[in-house]
C-alpha positions as a LaTeX table, in Angstrom:
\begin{tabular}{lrrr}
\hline
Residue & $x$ (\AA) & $y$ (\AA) & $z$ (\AA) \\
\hline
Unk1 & 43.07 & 168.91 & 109.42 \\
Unk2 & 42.71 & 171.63 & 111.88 \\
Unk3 & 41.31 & 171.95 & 114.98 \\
Unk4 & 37.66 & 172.79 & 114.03 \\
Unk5 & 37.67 & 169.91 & 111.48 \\
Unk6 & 38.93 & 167.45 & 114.24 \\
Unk7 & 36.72 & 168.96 & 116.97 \\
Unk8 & 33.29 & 168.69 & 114.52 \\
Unk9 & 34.68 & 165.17 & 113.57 \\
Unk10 & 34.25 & 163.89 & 117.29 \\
Unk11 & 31.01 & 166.07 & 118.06 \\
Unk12 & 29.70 & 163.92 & 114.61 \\
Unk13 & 30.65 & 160.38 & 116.54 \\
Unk14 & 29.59 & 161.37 & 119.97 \\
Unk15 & 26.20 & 162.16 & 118.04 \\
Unk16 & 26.18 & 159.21 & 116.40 \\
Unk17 & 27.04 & 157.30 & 119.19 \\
Unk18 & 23.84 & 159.28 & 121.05 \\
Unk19 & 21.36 & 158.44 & 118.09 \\
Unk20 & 22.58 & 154.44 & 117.93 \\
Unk21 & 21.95 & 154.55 & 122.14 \\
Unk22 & 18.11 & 156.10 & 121.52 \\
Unk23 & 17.72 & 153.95 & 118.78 \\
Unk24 & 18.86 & 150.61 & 121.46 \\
Unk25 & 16.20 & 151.84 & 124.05 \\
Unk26 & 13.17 & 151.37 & 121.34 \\
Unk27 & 12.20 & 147.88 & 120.98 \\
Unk28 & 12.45 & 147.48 & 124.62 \\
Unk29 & 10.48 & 150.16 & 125.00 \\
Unk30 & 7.65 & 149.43 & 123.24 \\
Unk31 & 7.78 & 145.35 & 124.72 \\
Unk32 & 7.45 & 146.56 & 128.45 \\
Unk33 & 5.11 & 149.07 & 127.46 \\
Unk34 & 3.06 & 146.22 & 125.65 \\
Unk35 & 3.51 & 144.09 & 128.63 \\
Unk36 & 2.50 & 147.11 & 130.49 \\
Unk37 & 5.36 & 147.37 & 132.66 \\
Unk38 & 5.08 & 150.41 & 133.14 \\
Unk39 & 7.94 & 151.51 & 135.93 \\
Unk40 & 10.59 & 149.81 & 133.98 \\
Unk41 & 9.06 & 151.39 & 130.84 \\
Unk42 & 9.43 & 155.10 & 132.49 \\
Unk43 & 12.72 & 154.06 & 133.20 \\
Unk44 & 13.84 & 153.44 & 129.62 \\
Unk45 & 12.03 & 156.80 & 129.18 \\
Unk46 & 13.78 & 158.87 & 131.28 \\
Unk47 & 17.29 & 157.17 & 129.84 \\
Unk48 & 15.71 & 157.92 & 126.44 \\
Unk49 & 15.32 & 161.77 & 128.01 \\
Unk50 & 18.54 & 162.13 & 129.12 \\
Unk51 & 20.39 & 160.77 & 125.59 \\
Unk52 & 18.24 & 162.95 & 124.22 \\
Unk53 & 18.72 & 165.90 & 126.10 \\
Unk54 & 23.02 & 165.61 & 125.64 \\
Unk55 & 21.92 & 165.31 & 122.11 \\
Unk56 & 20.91 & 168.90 & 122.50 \\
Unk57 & 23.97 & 169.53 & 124.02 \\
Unk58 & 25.95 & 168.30 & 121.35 \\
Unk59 & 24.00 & 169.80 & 118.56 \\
Unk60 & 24.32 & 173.54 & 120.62 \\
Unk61 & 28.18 & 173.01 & 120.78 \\
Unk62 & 28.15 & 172.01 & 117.24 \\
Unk63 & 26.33 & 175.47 & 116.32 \\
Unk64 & 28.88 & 177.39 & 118.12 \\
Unk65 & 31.57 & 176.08 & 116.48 \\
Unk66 & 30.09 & 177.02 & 113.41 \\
Unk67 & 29.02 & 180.72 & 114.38 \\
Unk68 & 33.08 & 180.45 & 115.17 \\
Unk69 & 33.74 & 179.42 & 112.30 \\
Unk70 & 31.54 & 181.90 & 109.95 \\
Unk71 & 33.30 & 184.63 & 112.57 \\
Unk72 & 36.78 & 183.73 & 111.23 \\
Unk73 & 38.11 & 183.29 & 114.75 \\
Unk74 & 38.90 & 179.56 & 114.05 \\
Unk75 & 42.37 & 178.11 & 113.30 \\
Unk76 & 43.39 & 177.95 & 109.71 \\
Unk77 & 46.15 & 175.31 & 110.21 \\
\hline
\end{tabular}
């Protein structure tokens, strides 16, 4: 496995591990918003934003990698 694999292997669990997080803040989300609790509500929000937002970050690592990759300058062992 080289480098690249192994490095695109952990960006793939850290954004899994991001998507199952987002996917935990939901139902609580939507029963204080129903109870209309709305502070602690904006707080699951803004947890939900910032999950969301190293999502990003993952996904723009993951492109560079690739542009790496499709530039040949990656590893080949």
């Amino acid at each position: 496995m080289t480098h690249h694999e192994i490095a695109m292997a952990r960006l793939d669990v850290a954004r899994n591990y991001l998507k199952w997080r987002i996917s935990a803040l939901e139902a609580p989300l939507a029963a204080l918003q129903q109870q209309g609790d709305e502070e602690r509500a904006q707080e699951l929000l803004d947890q939900s934003w910032m999950l969301k937002s190293r999502m990003q970050s993952v996904e723009d690592v993951v492109t560079v990698l690739e542009v790496i990759q499709e530039m040949g300058v990656c590893d080949v062992y």
